[in-house]
mmCIF file of C-alpha atoms in Angstrom:
data_model
loop_
_atom_site.group_PDB
_atom_site.id
_atom_site.type_symbol
_atom_site.label_atom_id
_atom_site.label_comp_id
_atom_site.label_asym_id
_atom_site.label_seq_id
_atom_site.Cartn_x
_atom_site.Cartn_y
_atom_site.Cartn_z
ATOM 1 C CA MET O 1 19.402 -11.603 -34.281
ATOM 2 C CA SER O 2 19.064 -7.862 -33.681
ATOM 3 C CA PHE O 3 15.823 -7.688 -35.644
ATOM 4 C CA SER O 4 14.440 -10.719 -33.783
ATOM 5 C CA PHE O 5 15.289 -9.065 -30.467
ATOM 6 C CA LEU O 6 13.522 -5.882 -31.598
ATOM 7 C CA THR O 7 10.451 -7.905 -32.612
ATOM 8 C CA MET O 8 10.377 -9.490 -29.151
ATOM 9 C CA ILE O 9 10.508 -6.024 -27.553
ATOM 10 C CA PHE O 10 7.593 -4.854 -29.717
ATOM 11 C CA GLY O 11 5.576 -7.883 -28.682
ATOM 12 C CA LEU O 12 6.269 -7.152 -25.013
ATOM 13 C CA MET O 13 5.313 -3.497 -25.470
ATOM 14 C CA LEU O 14 2.043 -4.291 -27.211
ATOM 15 C CA ALA O 15 1.124 -6.873 -24.574
ATOM 16 C CA ILE O 16 1.712 -4.343 -21.794
ATOM 17 C CA GLN O 17 -0.249 -1.677 -23.647
ATOM 18 C CA PHE O 18 -3.344 -3.843 -23.975
ATOM 19 C CA GLN O 19 -3.322 -4.906 -20.312
ATOM 20 C CA THR O 20 -5.332 -2.105 -18.792
ATOM 21 C CA ILE O 21 -6.843 -1.353 -15.423
ATOM 22 C CA LYS O 22 -9.932 0.021 -17.131
ATOM 23 C CA GLU O 23 -13.163 -1.842 -16.494
ATOM 24 C CA PRO O 24 -16.228 -1.772 -18.737
ATOM 25 C CA ILE O 25 -19.162 0.277 -17.556
ATOM 26 C CA VAL O 26 -22.198 -1.948 -17.078
ATOM 27 C CA ARG O 27 -25.536 -0.382 -17.931
ATOM 28 C CA ASP O 28 -28.996 -1.835 -17.585
ATOM 29 C CA THR O 29 -30.351 0.260 -20.464
ATOM 30 C CA ARG O 30 -28.865 2.618 -23.002
ATOM 31 C CA ASP O 31 -30.734 5.199 -25.001
ATOM 32 C CA MET O 32 -29.784 6.580 -28.424
ATOM 33 C CA TRP O 33 -27.508 9.267 -27.001
ATOM 34 C CA GLN O 34 -25.627 6.771 -24.834
ATOM 35 C CA LEU O 35 -25.149 4.475 -27.824
ATOM 36 C CA ARG O 36 -23.803 7.383 -29.866
ATOM 37 C CA GLU O 37 -21.423 8.309 -27.071
ATOM 38 C CA ASP O 38 -20.181 4.727 -26.785
ATOM 39 C CA LEU O 39 -19.721 4.550 -30.549
ATOM 40 C CA LYS O 40 -17.748 7.785 -30.460
ATOM 41 C CA LYS O 41 -15.455 6.369 -27.761
ATOM 42 C CA GLU O 42 -14.887 3.167 -29.742
ATOM 43 C CA GLN O 43 -14.075 5.173 -32.868
ATOM 44 C CA GLN O 44 -11.608 7.284 -30.898
ATOM 45 C CA LEU O 45 -9.988 4.124 -29.533
ATOM 46 C CA GLN O 46 -9.672 2.781 -33.076
ATOM 47 C CA VAL O 47 -8.000 6.002 -34.211
ATOM 48 C CA GLU O 48 -5.545 5.802 -31.302
ATOM 49 C CA LEU O 49 -4.711 2.165 -32.033
ATOM 50 C CA LEU O 50 -4.140 2.904 -35.721
ATOM 51 C CA SER O 51 -1.888 5.791 -34.718
ATOM 52 C CA GLU O 52 0.120 3.449 -32.469
ATOM 53 C CA ILE O 53 0.440 0.899 -35.280
ATOM 54 C CA ARG O 54 1.698 3.579 -37.685
ATOM 55 C CA LYS O 55 4.184 4.797 -35.112
ATOM 56 C CA TYR O 56 5.642 1.344 -34.539
ATOM 57 C CA ASN O 57 5.743 0.660 -38.273
ATOM 58 C CA GLU O 58 7.766 3.843 -38.702
ATOM 59 C CA ILE O 59 10.142 2.705 -35.952
ATOM 60 C CA ILE O 60 10.584 -0.655 -37.656
ATOM 61 C CA GLU O 61 11.255 0.983 -41.034
ATOM 62 C CA THR O 62 13.773 3.317 -39.429
ATOM 63 C CA TYR O 63 15.480 0.396 -37.765
ATOM 64 C CA LYS O 64 15.625 -1.553 -41.027
ATOM 65 C CA ALA O 65 17.200 1.440 -42.758
ATOM 66 C CA GLU O 66 19.809 1.916 -40.039
ATOM 67 C CA GLU O 67 20.622 -1.635 -38.985
ATOM 68 C CA ASN O 68 23.123 -2.173 -41.799
ATOM 69 C CA GLN O 69 24.894 1.104 -40.972
ATOM 70 C CA ASN O 70 24.846 1.016 -37.175
ATOM 71 C CA PRO O 71 22.513 -1.650 -35.717
ATOM 72 C CA GLU O 72 23.559 -1.078 -32.096
ATOM 73 C CA VAL O 73 22.628 2.624 -32.159
ATOM 74 C CA ALA O 74 19.292 1.884 -33.850
ATOM 75 C CA LEU O 75 18.480 -0.814 -31.308
ATOM 76 C CA LYS O 76 19.338 1.440 -28.364
ATOM 77 C CA GLU O 77 17.193 4.268 -29.753
ATOM 78 C CA THR O 78 14.247 1.921 -30.224
ATOM 79 C CA LEU O 79 14.680 0.461 -26.754
ATOM 80 C CA ASN O 80 14.631 3.951 -25.234
ATOM 81 C CA VAL O 81 11.380 4.760 -27.063
ATOM 82 C CA LEU O 82 9.767 1.557 -25.828
ATOM 83 C CA LYS O 83 10.919 2.172 -22.257
ATOM 84 C CA GLU O 84 9.327 5.612 -22.358
ATOM 85 C CA GLU O 85 6.070 4.156 -23.715
ATOM 86 C CA ALA O 86 6.039 1.486 -20.996
ATOM 87 C CA GLY O 87 6.510 4.039 -18.203
ATOM 88 C CA LEU O 88 10.053 2.957 -17.341
ATOM 89 C CA THR O 89 11.498 6.461 -17.614
ATOM 90 C CA GLU O 90 10.920 9.625 -15.609
ATOM 91 C CA VAL O 91 8.654 12.115 -17.377
ATOM 92 C CA THR O 92 8.176 15.874 -16.942
ATOM 93 C CA GLY O 93 5.384 18.066 -18.256
ATOM 94 C CA PRO O 94 2.401 20.297 -17.427
ATOM 95 C CA GLY O 95 -0.426 18.934 -15.312
ATOM 96 C CA ILE O 96 -2.463 19.063 -12.132
ATOM 97 C CA ILE O 97 -2.309 17.569 -8.656
ATOM 98 C CA ILE O 98 -5.393 15.914 -7.165
ATOM 99 C CA THR O 99 -5.494 15.502 -3.397
ATOM 100 C CA ILE O 100 -7.786 13.002 -1.676
ATOM 101 C CA ASN O 101 -8.445 13.539 2.024
ATOM 102 C CA ARG O 102 -10.942 12.701 4.746
ATOM 103 C CA LEU O 103 -14.040 14.826 5.012
ATOM 104 C CA PHE O 104 -14.605 14.046 8.689
ATOM 105 C CA SER O 105 -12.357 12.434 11.269
ATOM 106 C CA GLU O 106 -13.018 9.193 13.120
ATOM 107 C CA GLU O 107 -13.442 11.158 16.357
ATOM 108 C CA LEU O 108 -16.238 13.184 14.799
ATOM 109 C CA ILE O 109 -17.964 10.224 13.178
ATOM 110 C CA GLY O 110 -17.519 8.011 16.220
ATOM 111 C CA GLU O 111 -16.510 4.875 14.324
ATOM 112 C CA PRO O 112 -13.572 3.591 12.234
ATOM 113 C CA LEU O 113 -13.517 4.942 8.706
ATOM 114 C CA PRO O 114 -12.954 2.638 5.715
ATOM 115 C CA ASN O 115 -10.114 3.229 3.269
ATOM 116 C CA ILE O 116 -10.691 4.455 -0.253
ATOM 117 C CA SER O 117 -12.207 1.639 -2.290
ATOM 118 C CA PRO O 118 -10.376 0.219 -5.328
ATOM 119 C CA GLU O 119 -13.488 0.771 -7.460
ATOM 120 C CA LEU O 120 -13.632 4.474 -6.604
ATOM 121 C CA LEU O 121 -9.930 4.979 -7.301
ATOM 122 C CA LYS O 122 -10.105 3.095 -10.618
ATOM 123 C CA ARG O 123 -13.145 5.133 -11.595
ATOM 124 C CA LEU O 124 -11.132 8.313 -11.037
ATOM 125 C CA ILE O 125 -8.224 6.984 -13.115
ATOM 126 C CA ASN O 126 -10.579 5.991 -15.921
ATOM 127 C CA GLU O 127 -12.074 9.467 -15.911
ATOM 128 C CA LEU O 128 -8.634 11.076 -16.042
ATOM 129 C CA ASN O 129 -7.709 8.852 -18.980
ATOM 130 C CA SER O 130 -10.900 9.850 -20.782
ATOM 131 C CA TYR O 131 -9.824 13.491 -20.328
ATOM 132 C CA ASP O 132 -6.497 12.849 -22.120
ATOM 133 C CA ALA O 133 -4.291 12.291 -19.095
ATOM 134 C CA GLU O 134 -0.895 11.111 -20.336
ATOM 135 C CA GLU O 135 0.903 10.030 -17.168
ATOM 136 C CA ILE O 136 -0.362 9.427 -13.617
ATOM 137 C CA SER O 137 1.304 8.744 -10.281
ATOM 138 C CA ILE O 138 -0.335 7.938 -6.942
ATOM 139 C CA GLN O 139 1.616 8.661 -3.772
ATOM 140 C CA GLY O 140 4.764 8.984 -5.875
ATOM 141 C CA ARG O 141 4.300 5.652 -7.665
ATOM 142 C CA ARG O 142 3.802 5.491 -11.415
ATOM 143 C CA VAL O 143 0.551 4.103 -12.818
ATOM 144 C CA ILE O 144 1.019 2.040 -15.996
ATOM 145 C CA ASN O 145 -1.289 -0.152 -18.071
ATOM 146 C CA SER O 146 -0.498 -3.265 -16.044
ATOM 147 C CA THR O 147 -0.974 -1.571 -12.652
ATOM 148 C CA VAL O 148 -3.253 -3.537 -10.337
ATOM 149 C CA ILE O 149 -5.478 -1.771 -7.815
ATOM 150 C CA ARG O 150 -7.376 -4.132 -5.532
ATOM 151 C CA ASP O 151 -8.525 -4.896 -2.010
ATOM 152 C CA ILE O 152 -6.240 -7.204 -0.027
ATOM 153 C CA ASN O 153 -7.416 -8.148 3.470
ATOM 154 C CA GLY O 154 -9.468 -4.985 3.787
ATOM 155 C CA GLN O 155 -6.737 -2.651 2.509
ATOM 156 C CA THR O 156 -6.679 -0.957 -0.880
ATOM 157 C CA LYS O 157 -3.341 -1.583 -2.555
ATOM 158 C CA MET O 158 -1.737 -0.472 -5.783
ATOM 159 C CA ASP O 159 0.783 -3.063 -6.967
ATOM 160 C CA ASN O 160 0.960 -4.342 -3.360
ATOM 161 C CA TYR O 161 1.593 -0.871 -1.882
ATOM 162 C CA SER O 162 -1.027 0.183 0.668
ATOM 163 C CA LEU O 163 -3.041 3.367 0.146
ATOM 164 C CA HIS O 164 -4.215 4.039 3.691
ATOM 165 C CA THR O 165 -2.297 7.199 4.587
ATOM 166 C CA TYR O 166 -3.998 10.538 3.930
ATOM 167 C CA PRO O 167 -3.779 12.823 2.106
ATOM 168 C CA ILE O 168 -3.365 10.768 -1.078
ATOM 169 C CA GLU O 169 -1.620 12.773 -3.780
ATOM 170 C CA ILE O 170 -2.254 12.037 -7.447
ATOM 171 C CA LYS O 171 -0.097 13.764 -10.067
ATOM 172 C CA VAL O 172 -1.456 13.929 -13.598
ATOM 173 C CA ILE O 173 0.497 15.090 -16.639
ATOM 174 C CA SER O 174 -1.437 16.220 -19.698
ATOM 175 C CA GLU O 175 -0.453 18.165 -22.798
ATOM 176 C CA ASN O 176 -3.444 20.450 -22.181
ATOM 177 C CA ALA O 177 -3.425 20.902 -18.406
ATOM 178 C CA ASP O 178 -5.936 23.770 -18.541
ATOM 179 C CA LYS O 179 -8.497 21.611 -20.348
ATOM 180 C CA LEU O 180 -7.962 18.750 -17.894
ATOM 181 C CA TYR O 181 -8.384 21.149 -14.964
ATOM 182 C CA ASN O 182 -11.638 22.566 -16.351
ATOM 183 C CA ARG O 183 -13.127 19.160 -17.104
ATOM 184 C CA MET O 184 -12.268 17.772 -13.671
ATOM 185 C CA ASN O 185 -13.789 20.811 -11.973
ATOM 186 C CA ALA O 186 -16.973 20.369 -14.003
ATOM 187 C CA SER O 187 -17.111 16.667 -13.114
ATOM 188 C CA THR O 188 -19.385 15.201 -10.427
ATOM 189 C CA THR O 189 -16.715 12.757 -9.272
ATOM 190 C CA ASP O 190 -16.246 14.691 -6.037
ATOM 191 C CA GLU O 191 -19.834 13.760 -5.110
ATOM 192 C CA ASP O 192 -18.984 10.062 -5.365
ATOM 193 C CA PHE O 193 -16.001 10.619 -3.078
ATOM 194 C CA ALA O 194 -18.112 12.592 -0.602
ATOM 195 C CA ILE O 195 -20.440 9.594 -0.222
ATOM 196 C CA ASP O 196 -17.420 7.650 1.074
ATOM 197 C CA ASN O 197 -16.434 10.520 3.394
ATOM 198 C CA LEU O 198 -13.625 11.662 1.107
ATOM 199 C CA SER O 199 -12.858 15.085 -0.328
ATOM 200 C CA LEU O 200 -11.341 15.709 -3.729
ATOM 201 C CA SER O 201 -9.340 18.891 -4.328
ATOM 202 C CA ILE O 202 -7.733 19.887 -7.619
ATOM 203 C CA SER O 203 -4.765 22.233 -7.925
ATOM 204 C CA ASN O 204 -4.499 24.952 -10.514
ATOM 205 C CA PRO O 205 -2.647 23.888 -13.690
ATOM 206 C CA ILE O 206 1.083 23.524 -13.092
ATOM 207 C CA ASP O 207 3.541 24.396 -15.870
ATOM 208 C CA SER O 208 5.996 21.627 -15.037
ATOM 209 C CA MET O 209 5.906 18.610 -12.752
ATOM 210 C CA THR O 210 7.813 15.326 -12.674
ATOM 211 C CA ILE O 211 6.382 11.820 -12.436
ATOM 212 C CA PRO O 212 8.867 9.048 -11.571
ATOM 213 C CA ALA O 213 9.546 5.933 -13.600
ATOM 214 C CA TYR O 214 7.800 2.675 -12.764
ATOM 215 C CA GLU O 215 10.063 0.899 -10.275
ATOM 216 C CA ASP O 216 8.731 -2.659 -10.078
ATOM 217 C CA THR O 217 9.292 -5.553 -12.454
ATOM 218 C CA ILE O 218 6.812 -5.760 -15.315
ATOM 219 C CA ARG O 219 5.521 -9.306 -15.670
ATOM 220 C CA VAL O 220 3.789 -10.307 -18.885
ATOM 221 C CA LYS O 221 2.036 -13.663 -19.092
ATOM 222 C CA ASN O 222 1.460 -15.900 -22.111
ATOM 223 C CA MET O 223 4.579 -14.759 -23.954
ATOM 224 C CA LYS O 224 7.865 -16.466 -24.713
ATOM 225 C CA PRO O 225 10.943 -15.575 -26.816
ATOM 226 C CA LEU O 226 10.769 -16.468 -30.501
ATOM 227 C CA GLU O 227 12.939 -19.462 -31.289
ATOM 228 C CA ILE O 228 15.336 -18.533 -34.081
ATOM 229 C CA GLU O 229 16.211 -21.259 -36.560
ATOM 230 C CA GLU O 230 19.783 -21.845 -37.528
ATOM 231 C CA GLY O 231 20.824 -19.254 -40.063
ATOM 232 C CA GLY O 232 18.816 -16.428 -38.418
ATOM 233 C CA LYS O 233 15.495 -17.200 -40.183
#
């Protein structure tokens, strides 16, 4: 029963991990260099997936070795690891803070200003992920693989929480905060924000910052508990 419960947890974790807010980049044409870059990204993704598989296999082997001695302790340790991977625990580490604000006020423009678009915000998150961001929070709310950012009745919302109050603060934790800072400063993303009358400012690398745990309920579709036959098989 304990092993079956662990298997169910692994299935839930893998399902969450593959539900991503990333969207494919649509191109009309791609030259040789673009194809090479895309191939490089796919190869990197494959390496990361293989690394994840090895990690979970090691966890399973550890659990098998310990379950006869102390199954409850092994199960709790595994559950804690999975919670951390799913974003259900608070995390602390080095990183940067990105602040999004208005370039010009409504009084200066003379007309109501639109909110930040979901596409622009998701593009920023995708870029951060490509620069090895490990954990992200927006306005104090954790971003996980199943996070939904969309427009609802003219308002941009993240998991049903409105993002209409400025400044918008984005915390990003990365093992190499200096590298992330340099790559974001060299990026042209701020130009895309400026088109929508938004400014993008990046703090200097911070030695330690805290990102909260994901607070809402994680819902995973198309999954159900494994039915165990009598005898535990």
